[in-house]
CSV table of C-alpha atoms in Angstrom, one decimal:
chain,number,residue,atom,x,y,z
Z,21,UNK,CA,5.0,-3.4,-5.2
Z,22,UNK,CA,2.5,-1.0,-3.2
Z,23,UNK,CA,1.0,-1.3,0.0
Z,24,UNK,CA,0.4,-5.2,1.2
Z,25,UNK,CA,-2.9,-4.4,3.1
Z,26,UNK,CA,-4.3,-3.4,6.7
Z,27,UNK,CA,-6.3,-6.0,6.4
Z,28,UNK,CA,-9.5,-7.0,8.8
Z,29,UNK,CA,-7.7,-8.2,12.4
Z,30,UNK,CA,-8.4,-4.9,14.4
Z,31,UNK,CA,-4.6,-5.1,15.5
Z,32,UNK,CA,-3.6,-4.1,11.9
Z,33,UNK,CA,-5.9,-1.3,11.9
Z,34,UNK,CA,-4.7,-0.1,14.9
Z,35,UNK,CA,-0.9,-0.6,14.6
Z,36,UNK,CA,-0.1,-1.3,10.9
Z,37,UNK,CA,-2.1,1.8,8.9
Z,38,UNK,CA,-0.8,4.9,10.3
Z,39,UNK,CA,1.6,6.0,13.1
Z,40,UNK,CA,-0.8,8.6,14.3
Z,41,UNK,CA,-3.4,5.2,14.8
Z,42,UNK,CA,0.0,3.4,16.9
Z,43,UNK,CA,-0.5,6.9,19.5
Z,44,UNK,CA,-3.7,5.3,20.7
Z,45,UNK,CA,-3.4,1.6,20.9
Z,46,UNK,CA,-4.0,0.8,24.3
Z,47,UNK,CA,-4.6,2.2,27.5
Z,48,UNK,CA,-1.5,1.2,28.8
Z,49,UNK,CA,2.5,2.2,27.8
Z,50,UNK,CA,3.2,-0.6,25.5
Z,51,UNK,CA,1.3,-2.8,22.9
Z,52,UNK,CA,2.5,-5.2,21.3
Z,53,UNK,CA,0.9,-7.8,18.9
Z,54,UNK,CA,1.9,-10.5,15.8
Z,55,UNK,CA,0.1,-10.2,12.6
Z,56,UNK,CA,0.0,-13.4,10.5
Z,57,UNK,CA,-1.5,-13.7,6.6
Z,58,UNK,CA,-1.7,-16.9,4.7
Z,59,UNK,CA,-2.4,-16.6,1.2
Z,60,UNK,CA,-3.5,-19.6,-1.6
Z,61,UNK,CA,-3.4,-18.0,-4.5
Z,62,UNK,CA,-4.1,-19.8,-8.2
Z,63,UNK,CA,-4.7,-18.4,-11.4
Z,64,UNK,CA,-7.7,-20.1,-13.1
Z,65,UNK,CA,-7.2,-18.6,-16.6
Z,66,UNK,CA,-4.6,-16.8,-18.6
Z,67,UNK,CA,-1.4,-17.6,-20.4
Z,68,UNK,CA,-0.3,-19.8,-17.7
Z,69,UNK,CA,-2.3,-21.3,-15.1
Z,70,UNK,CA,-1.0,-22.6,-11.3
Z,71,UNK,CA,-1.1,-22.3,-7.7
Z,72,UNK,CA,1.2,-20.5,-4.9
Z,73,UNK,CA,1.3,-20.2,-1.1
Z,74,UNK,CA,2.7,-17.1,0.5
Z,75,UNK,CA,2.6,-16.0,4.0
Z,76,UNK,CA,3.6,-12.7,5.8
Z,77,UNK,CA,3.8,-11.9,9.3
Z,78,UNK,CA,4.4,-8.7,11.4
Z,79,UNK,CA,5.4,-8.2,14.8
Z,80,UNK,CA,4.5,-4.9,16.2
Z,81,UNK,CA,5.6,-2.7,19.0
Z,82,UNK,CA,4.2,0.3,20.0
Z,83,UNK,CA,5.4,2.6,23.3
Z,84,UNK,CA,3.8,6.1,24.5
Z,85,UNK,CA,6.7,7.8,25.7
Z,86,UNK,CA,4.6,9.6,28.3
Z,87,UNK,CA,3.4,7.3,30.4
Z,88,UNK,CA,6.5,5.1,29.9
Z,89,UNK,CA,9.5,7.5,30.9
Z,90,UNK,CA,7.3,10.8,31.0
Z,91,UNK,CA,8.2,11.9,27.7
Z,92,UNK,CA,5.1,14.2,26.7
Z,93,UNK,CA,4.1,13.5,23.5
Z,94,UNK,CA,6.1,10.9,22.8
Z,95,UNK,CA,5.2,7.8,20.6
Z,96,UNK,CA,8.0,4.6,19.1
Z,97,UNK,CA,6.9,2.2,17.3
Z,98,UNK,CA,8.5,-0.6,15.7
Z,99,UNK,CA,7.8,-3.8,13.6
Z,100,UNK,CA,9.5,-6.7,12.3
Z,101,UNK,CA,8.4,-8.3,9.3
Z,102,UNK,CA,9.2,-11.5,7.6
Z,103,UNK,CA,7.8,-13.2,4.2
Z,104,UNK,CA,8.3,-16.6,2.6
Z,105,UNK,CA,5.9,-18.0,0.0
Z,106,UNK,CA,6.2,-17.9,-3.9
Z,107,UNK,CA,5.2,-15.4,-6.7
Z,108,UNK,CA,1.9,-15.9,-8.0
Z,109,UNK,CA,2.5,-13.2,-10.5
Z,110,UNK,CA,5.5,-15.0,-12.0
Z,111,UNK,CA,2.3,-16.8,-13.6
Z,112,UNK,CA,-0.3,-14.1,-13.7
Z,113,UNK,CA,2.7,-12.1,-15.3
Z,114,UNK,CA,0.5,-8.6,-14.5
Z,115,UNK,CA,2.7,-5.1,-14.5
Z,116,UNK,CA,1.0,-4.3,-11.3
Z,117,UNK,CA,0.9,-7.4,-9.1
Z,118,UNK,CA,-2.0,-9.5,-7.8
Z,119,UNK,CA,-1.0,-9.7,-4.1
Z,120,UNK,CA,-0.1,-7.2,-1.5
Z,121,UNK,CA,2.5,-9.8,0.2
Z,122,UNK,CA,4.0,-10.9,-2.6
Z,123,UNK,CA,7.7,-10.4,-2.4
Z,124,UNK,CA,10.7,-10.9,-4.9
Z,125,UNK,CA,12.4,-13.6,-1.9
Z,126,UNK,CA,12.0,-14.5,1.4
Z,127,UNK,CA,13.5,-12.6,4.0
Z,128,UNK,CA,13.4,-11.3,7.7
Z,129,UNK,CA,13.3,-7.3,7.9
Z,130,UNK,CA,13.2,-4.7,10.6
Z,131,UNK,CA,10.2,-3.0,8.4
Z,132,UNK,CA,9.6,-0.2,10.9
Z,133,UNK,CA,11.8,1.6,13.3
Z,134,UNK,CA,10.9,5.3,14.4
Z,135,UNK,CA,9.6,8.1,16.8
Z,136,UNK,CA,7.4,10.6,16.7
Z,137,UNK,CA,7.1,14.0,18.6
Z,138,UNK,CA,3.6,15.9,18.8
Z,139,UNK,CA,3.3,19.4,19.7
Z,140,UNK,CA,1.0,22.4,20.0
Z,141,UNK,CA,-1.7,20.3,21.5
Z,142,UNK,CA,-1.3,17.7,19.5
Z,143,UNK,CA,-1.9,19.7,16.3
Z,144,UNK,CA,1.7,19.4,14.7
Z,145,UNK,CA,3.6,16.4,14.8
Z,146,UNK,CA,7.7,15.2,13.8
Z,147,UNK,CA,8.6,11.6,13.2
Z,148,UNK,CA,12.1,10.4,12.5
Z,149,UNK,CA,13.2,7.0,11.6
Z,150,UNK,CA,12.5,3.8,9.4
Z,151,UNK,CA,8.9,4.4,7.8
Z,152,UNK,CA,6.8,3.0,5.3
Z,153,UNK,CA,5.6,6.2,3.0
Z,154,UNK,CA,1.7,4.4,2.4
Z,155,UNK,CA,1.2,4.1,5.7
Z,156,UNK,CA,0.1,7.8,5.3
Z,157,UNK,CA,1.2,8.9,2.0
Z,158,UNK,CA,-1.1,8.0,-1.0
Z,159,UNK,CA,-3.1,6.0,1.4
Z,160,UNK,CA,-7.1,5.3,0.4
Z,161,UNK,CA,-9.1,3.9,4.3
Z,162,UNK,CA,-11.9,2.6,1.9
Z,163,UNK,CA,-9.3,0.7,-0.4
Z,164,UNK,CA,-7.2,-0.8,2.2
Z,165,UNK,CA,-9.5,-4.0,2.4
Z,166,UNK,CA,-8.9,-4.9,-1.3
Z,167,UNK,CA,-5.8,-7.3,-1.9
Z,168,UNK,CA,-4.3,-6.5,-5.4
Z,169,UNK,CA,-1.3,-4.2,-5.1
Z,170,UNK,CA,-2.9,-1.1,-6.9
Z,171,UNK,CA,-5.6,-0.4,-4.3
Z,172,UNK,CA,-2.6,0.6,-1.9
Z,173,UNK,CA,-0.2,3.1,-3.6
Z,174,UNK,CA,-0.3,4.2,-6.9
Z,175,UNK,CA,1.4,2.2,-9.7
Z,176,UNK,CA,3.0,4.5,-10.9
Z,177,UNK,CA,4.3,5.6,-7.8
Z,178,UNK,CA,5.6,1.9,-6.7
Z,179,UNK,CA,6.7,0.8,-9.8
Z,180,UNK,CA,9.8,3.9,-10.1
Z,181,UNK,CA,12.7,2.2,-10.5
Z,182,UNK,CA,14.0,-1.5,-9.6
Z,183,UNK,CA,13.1,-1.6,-6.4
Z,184,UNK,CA,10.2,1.3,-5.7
Z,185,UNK,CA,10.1,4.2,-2.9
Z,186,UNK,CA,10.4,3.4,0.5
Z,187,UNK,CA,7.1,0.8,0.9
Z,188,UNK,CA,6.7,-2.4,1.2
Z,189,UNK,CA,8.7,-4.6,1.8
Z,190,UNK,CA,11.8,-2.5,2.0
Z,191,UNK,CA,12.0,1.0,3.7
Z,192,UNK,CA,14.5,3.1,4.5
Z,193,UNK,CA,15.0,6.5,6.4
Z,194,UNK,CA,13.0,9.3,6.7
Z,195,UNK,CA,11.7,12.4,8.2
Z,196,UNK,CA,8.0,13.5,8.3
Z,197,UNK,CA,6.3,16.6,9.4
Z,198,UNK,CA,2.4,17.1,9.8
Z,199,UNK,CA,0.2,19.8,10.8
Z,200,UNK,CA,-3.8,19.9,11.0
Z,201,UNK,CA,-6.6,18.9,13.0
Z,202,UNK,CA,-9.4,16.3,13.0
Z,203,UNK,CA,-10.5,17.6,9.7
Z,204,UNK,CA,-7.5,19.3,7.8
Z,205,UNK,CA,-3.7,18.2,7.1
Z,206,UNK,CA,-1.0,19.4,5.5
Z,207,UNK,CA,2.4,16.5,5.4
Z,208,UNK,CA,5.4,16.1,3.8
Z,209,UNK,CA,8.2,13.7,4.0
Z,210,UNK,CA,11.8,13.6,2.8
Z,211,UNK,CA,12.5,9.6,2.6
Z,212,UNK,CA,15.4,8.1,1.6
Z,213,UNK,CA,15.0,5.5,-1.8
Z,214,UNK,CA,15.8,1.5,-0.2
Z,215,UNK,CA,19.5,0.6,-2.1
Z,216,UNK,CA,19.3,-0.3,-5.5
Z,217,UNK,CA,16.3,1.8,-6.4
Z,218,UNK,CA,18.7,4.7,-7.7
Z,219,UNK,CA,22.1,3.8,-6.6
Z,220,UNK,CA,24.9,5.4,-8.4
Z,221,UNK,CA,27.9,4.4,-6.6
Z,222,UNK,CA,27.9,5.2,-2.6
Z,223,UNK,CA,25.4,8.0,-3.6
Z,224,UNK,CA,21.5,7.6,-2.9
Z,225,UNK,CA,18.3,9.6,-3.8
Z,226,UNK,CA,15.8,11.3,-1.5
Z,227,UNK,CA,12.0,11.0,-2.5
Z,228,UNK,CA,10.0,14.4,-1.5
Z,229,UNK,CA,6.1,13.8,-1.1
Z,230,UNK,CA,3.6,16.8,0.0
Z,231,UNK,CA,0.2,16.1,0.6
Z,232,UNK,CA,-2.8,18.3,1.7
Z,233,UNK,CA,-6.5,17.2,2.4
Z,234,UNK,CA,-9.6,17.5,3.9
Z,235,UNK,CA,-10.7,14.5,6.0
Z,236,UNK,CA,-14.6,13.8,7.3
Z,237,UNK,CA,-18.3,12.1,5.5
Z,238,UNK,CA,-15.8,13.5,2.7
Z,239,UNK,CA,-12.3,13.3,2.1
Z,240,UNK,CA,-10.2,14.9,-0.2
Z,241,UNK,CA,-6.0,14.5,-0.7
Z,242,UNK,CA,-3.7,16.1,-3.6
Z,243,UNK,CA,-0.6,15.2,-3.8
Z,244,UNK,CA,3.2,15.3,-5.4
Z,245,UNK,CA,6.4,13.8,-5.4
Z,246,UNK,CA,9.9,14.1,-6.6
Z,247,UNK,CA,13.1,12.2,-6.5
Z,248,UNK,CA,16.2,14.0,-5.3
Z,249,UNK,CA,18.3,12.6,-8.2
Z,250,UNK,CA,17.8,11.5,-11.6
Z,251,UNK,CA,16.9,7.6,-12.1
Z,252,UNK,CA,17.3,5.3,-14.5
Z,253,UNK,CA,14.8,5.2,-17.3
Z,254,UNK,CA,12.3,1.9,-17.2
Z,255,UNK,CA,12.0,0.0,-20.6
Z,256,UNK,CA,10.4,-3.6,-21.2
Z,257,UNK,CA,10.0,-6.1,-20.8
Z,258,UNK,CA,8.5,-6.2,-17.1
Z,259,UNK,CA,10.0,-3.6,-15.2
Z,260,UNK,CA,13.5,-3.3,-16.7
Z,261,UNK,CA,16.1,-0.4,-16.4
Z,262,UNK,CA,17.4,1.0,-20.0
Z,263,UNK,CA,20.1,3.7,-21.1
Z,264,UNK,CA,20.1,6.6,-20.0
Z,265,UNK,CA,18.0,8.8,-16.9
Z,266,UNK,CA,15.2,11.3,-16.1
Z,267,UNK,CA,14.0,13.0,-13.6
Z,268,UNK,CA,11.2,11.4,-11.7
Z,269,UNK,CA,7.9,12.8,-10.5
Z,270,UNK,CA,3.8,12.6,-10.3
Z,271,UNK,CA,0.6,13.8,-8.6
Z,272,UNK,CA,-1.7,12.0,-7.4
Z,273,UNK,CA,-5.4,13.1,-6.0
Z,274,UNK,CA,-8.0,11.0,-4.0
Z,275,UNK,CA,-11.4,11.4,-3.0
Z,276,UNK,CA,-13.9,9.5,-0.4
Z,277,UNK,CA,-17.2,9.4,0.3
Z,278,UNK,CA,-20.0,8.2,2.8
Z,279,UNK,CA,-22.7,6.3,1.0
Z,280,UNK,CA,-24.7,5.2,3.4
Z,281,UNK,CA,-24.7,4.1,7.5
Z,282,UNK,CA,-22.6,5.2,9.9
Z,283,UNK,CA,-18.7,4.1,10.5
Z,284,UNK,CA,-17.8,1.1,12.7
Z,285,UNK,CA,-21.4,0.4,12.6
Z,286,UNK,CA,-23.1,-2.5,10.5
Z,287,UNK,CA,-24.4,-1.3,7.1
Z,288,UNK,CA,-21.8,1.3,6.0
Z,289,UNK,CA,-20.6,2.0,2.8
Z,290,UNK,CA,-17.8,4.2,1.6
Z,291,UNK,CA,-16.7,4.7,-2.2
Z,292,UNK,CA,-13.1,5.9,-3.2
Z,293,UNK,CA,-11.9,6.9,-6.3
Z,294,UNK,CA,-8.0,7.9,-7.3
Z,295,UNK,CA,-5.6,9.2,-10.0
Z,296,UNK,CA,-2.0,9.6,-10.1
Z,297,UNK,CA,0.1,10.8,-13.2
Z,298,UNK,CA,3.7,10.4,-13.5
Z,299,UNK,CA,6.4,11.1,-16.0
Z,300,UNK,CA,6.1,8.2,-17.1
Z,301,UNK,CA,10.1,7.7,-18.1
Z,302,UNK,CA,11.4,5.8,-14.8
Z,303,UNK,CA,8.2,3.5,-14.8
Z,304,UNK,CA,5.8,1.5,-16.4
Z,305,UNK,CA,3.2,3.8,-16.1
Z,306,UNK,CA,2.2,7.6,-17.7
Z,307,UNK,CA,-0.7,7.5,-14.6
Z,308,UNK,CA,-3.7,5.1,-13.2
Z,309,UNK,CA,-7.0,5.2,-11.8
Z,310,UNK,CA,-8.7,3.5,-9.0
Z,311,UNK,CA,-12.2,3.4,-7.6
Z,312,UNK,CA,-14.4,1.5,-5.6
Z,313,UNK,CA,-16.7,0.5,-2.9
Z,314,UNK,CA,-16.4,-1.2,0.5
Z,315,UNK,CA,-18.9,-2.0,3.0
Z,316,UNK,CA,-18.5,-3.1,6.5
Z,317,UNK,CA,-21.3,-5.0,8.2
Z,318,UNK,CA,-22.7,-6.1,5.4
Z,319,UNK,CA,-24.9,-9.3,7.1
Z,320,UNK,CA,-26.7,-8.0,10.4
Z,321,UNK,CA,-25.6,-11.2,12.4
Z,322,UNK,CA,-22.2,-10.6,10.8
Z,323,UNK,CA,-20.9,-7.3,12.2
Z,324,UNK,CA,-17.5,-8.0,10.6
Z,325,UNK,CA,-17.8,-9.1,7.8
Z,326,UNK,CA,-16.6,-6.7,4.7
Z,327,UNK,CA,-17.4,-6.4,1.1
Z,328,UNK,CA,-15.2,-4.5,-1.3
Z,329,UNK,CA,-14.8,-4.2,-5.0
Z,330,UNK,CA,-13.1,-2.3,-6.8
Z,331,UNK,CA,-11.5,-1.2,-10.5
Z,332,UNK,CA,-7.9,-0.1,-11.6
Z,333,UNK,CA,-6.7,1.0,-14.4
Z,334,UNK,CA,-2.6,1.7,-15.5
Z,335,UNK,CA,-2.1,3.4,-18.7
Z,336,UNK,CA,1.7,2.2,-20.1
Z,337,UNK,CA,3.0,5.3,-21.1
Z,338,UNK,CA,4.5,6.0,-24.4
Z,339,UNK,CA,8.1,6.2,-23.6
Z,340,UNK,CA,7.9,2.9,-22.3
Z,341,UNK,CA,5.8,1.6,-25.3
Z,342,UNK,CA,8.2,3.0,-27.0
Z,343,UNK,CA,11.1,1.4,-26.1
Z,344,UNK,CA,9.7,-2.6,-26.5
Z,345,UNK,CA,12.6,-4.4,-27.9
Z,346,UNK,CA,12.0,-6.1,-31.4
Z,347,UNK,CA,10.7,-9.5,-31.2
Z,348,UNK,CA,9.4,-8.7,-27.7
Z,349,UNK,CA,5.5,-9.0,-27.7
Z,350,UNK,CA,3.4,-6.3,-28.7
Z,351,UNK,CA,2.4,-3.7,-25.9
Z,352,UNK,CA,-1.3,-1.8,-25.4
Z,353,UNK,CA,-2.1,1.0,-24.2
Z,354,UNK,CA,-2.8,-0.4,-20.5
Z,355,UNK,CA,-3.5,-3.1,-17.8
Z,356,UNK,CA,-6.8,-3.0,-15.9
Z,357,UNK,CA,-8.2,-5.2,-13.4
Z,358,UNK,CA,-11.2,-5.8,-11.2
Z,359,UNK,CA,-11.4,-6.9,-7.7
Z,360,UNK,CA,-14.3,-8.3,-5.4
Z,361,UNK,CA,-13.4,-9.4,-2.1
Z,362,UNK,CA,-14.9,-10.4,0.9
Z,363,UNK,CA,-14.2,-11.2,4.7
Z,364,UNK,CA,-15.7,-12.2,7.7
Z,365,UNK,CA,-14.1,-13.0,11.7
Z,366,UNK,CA,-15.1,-16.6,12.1
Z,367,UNK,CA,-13.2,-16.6,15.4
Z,368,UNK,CA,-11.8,-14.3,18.0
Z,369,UNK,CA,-8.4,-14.6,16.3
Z,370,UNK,CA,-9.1,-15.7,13.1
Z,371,UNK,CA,-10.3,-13.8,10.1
Z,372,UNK,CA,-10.8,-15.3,6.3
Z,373,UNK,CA,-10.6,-13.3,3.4
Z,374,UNK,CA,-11.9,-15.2,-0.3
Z,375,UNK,CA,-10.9,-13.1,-3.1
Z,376,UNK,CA,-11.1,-13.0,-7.0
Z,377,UNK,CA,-9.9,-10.9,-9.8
Z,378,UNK,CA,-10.0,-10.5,-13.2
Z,379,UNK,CA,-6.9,-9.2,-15.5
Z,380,UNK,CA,-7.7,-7.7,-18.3
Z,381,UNK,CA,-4.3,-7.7,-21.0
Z,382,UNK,CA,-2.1,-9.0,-18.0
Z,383,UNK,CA,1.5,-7.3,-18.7
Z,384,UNK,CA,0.1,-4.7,-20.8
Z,385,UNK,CA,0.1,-7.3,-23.5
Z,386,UNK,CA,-1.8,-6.8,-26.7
Z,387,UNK,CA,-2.3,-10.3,-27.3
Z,388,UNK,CA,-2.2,-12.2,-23.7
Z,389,UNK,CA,-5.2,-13.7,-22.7
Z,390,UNK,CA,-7.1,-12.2,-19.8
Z,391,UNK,CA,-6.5,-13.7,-16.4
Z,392,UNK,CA,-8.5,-15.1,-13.9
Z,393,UNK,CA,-6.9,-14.8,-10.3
Z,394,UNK,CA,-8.5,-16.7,-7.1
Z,395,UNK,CA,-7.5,-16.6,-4.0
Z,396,UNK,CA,-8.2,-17.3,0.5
Z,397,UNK,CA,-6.3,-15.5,2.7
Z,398,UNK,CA,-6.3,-16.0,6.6
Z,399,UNK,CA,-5.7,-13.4,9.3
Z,400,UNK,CA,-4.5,-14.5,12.8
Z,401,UNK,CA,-4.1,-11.9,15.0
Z,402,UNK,CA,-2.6,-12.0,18.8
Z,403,UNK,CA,-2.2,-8.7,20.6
Z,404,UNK,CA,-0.8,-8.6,24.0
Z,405,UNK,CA,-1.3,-5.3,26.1
C-alpha cells in the first residue's frame, strides 16, 4: 500500500512525482524514459526471518501538447508499469508494509494515462484520466526518499478497504482541478476507487480529496477525504473485510521545513512531519504520524548522495481492536517503525539505495517480537529526449 517512491534517478523526479513536474521535462515535445528498481530485501530479526527479491519498472511518456500539435497548454503523460518479485512482508507480517514496490502479484499495468489543461497563465489547471492520487495528494517532497510504505500516503488513507484508493499499483479514473501559484494551492480530485476496493455489484465508489497549502523554505498542506459510498468495515486479522459498512473519511495535515543549505545544492536539509486521522471503521488505523529528516549532498565530493531517516507511527483503532476474533493473537495499541536510508549515484545510470528498519510490534501484535528489516535497492534510469 501507499506510494512506492520517487526515488533518486532524476528521471523519476521529473516524470514520476507530480504531473505538473511531467509539463517541464525536456526542451523538446516528447520525453520518454524507463525506470528500473531492484530490491534484496531480508528480515534479520522478528517472528520469522528470510530473504526476497522484487523488482519494478516504469516506462514513462510525457508530450507538451503545444509544441507537438499546437495545443496551448496542453500536457499527456503516460506510464506503464510492471512488478514481479515476492512479499517481503508476508515475513515481516507489518500492518503497513516495508517496501514501496511490494505488490500482492505480478502483473503488467497501464499505471498512468491522462491530460492536463492549464489556463489563466498557467495559474489553474484540469487533468482528466488514469492518475495516481499521491502523486499530488498527501504527498511529503522531503519523505519521498524513504522506502517503507508509510513515508508516501498515509496508512490510514491506503489501507481503506481491500484494495486501497486509487495509488499504487492500481489506479483508476479521475478528475482533478488546481488553482494557485508558486507559493499557494488549492486541489481537489474526484477519483474513482480500483474494482474490488468497494464494489457492490456493477456499482463503484468515488473518493473526494481537497487539499490547500502553502509551499516555500516552509510548506504547509491540510487536507480531507471522503468516499462516495459506504465500505465495508475492516476487522483482523491483517486487513480483512467484516459485517457490515461505514462511511469512510480522514484529514490529514503536513508540514516542511528548511533546516539548513540551499535546494539542489550539496548540504541541504529538510525535516517533514505528518498526521492523518481517519474513522477508523474501514481500516486498520484510527490515524498515524510521520516525521523526519533528509539531506541531499551530504559528502562534498558526493553531490548525490542522500541521507534520510525517518519515524512512523499507526495507532490501530479501537473498532478494529475491537473486533480480533477469539484465539486470534492479542492486538496493541499500534505499529511504529524507524527508517534510515541512504543513497548515492555511483554511475551515470546507476543509483544504489542501502536501507534498514526497525519494526517495533510488527502487525500491531502485543506479543510479536520486533523486526529487523534490511535491505539494497538499485536505480537504473534511461531517458531518451
Amino acid at each position: 500500500m501507499g506510494r512506492y517512491g520517487v526515488g533518486c534517478a532524476a528521471i523519476a523526479l521529473m516524470m514520476v512525482s507530480a504531473p505538473v513536474q511531467a509539463q517541464e521535462a525536456s526542451p523538446g515535445p516528447l520525453s520518454v524514459g524507463i525506470v528500473y528498481k531492484g530490491d534484496v530485501v531480508g528480515v534479520a530479526a522478528g517472528d520469522a526471518r528470510g530473504v526476497r527479491y522484487l523488482d519494478n519498472i516504469d516506462l514513462l511518456a510525457s508530450l507538451d501538447l503545444d509544441r507537438a500539435v499546437g495545443w496551448r497548454g496542453g500536457t499527456a503523460f503516460a506510464g506503464l508499469l510492471n512488478n514481479m518479485g515476492g512479499r517481503p512482508n508476508d515475513i515481516a507480517g507489518t500492518l503497513q508494509g516495508v517496501n514501496n514496490i511490494e505488490v500482492a502479484g505480478a502483473d503488467l499495468l497501464l499505471y498512468q494515462a491522462w491530460v492536463e489543461q492549464s489556463l489563466a497563465g498557467d495559474k489553474l489547471s484540469v487533468l482528466v484520466g488514469k492518475y495516481d492520487l499521491n502523486s499530488e495528494f498527501y504527498s511529503t517532497d522531503a519523505a519521498s526518499h524513504l522506502i517503507a510504505p508509510a513515508f508516501g500516503i498515509g496508512s490510514e488513507l491506503a489501507a481503506t478497504g481491500p484494495n486501497g484508493p486509487s495509488i499504487f499499483p492500481r489506479t483508476d479514473l479521475a478528475i482533478r482541478l488546481r488553482a494557485g501559484d508558486e507559493r499557494h494551492y488549492v486541489q481537489a480530485v474526484a477519483i474513482r476507487a480500483p474494482r474490488g476496493t468497494t464494489d457492490d455489484g456493477g456499482r463503484r465508489s468515488t473518493l473526494f480529496v481537497a487539499e490547500a497549502g502553502r509551499q516555500g523554505r516552509l510548506s504547509v498542506a491540510i487536507g480531507g477525504w471522503a468516499y462516495s459510498r459506504r465500505q465495508p468495515r475492516i476487522i483482523p486479522p491483517g486487513v480483512s473485510t467484516g459485517p457490515g459498512e461505514a462511511a469512510s473519511h480522514g484529514v490529514y495535515a503536513s508540514v516542511e521545513t528548511d533546516l539548513a543549505g540551499q535546494a539542489e545544492q550539496p548540504g541541504y536539509w529538510r525535516a517533514f512531519a505528518r498526521a492523518g486521522w481517519s474513522d477508523g471503521r474501514t481500516t486498520p488505523f484510527a490515524g498515524g504520524v510521520q516525521f523526519g529528516v533528509t539531506g541531499q549532498g551530504i559528502i562534498p565530493a558526493r553531490p548525490d548522495s542522500q541521507l534520510s531517516i525517518g519515524v512512523a507511527s499507526a495507532d490501530l483503532s479501537t473498532p478494529y481492536r475491537r473486533a480480533n476474533p477469539a484465539g486470534e493473537p492479542m492486538l496493541t495499541g499500534s505499529e511504529g517503525m524507524v527508517e534510515l536510508t541512504y543513497s548515492d549515484r555511483v554511475l551515470p545510470f546507476l543509483t544504489v539505495q542501502p536501507d534498514v528498519q526497525y519494526v517495533r510490534r510488527p502487525g500491531g501484535l502485543r506479543d510479536a517480537d520486533d523486526a529487523v528489516v534490511l535491505g539494497l535497492r538499485a536505480i537504473v534510469a534511461w531517458k531518451a529526449l
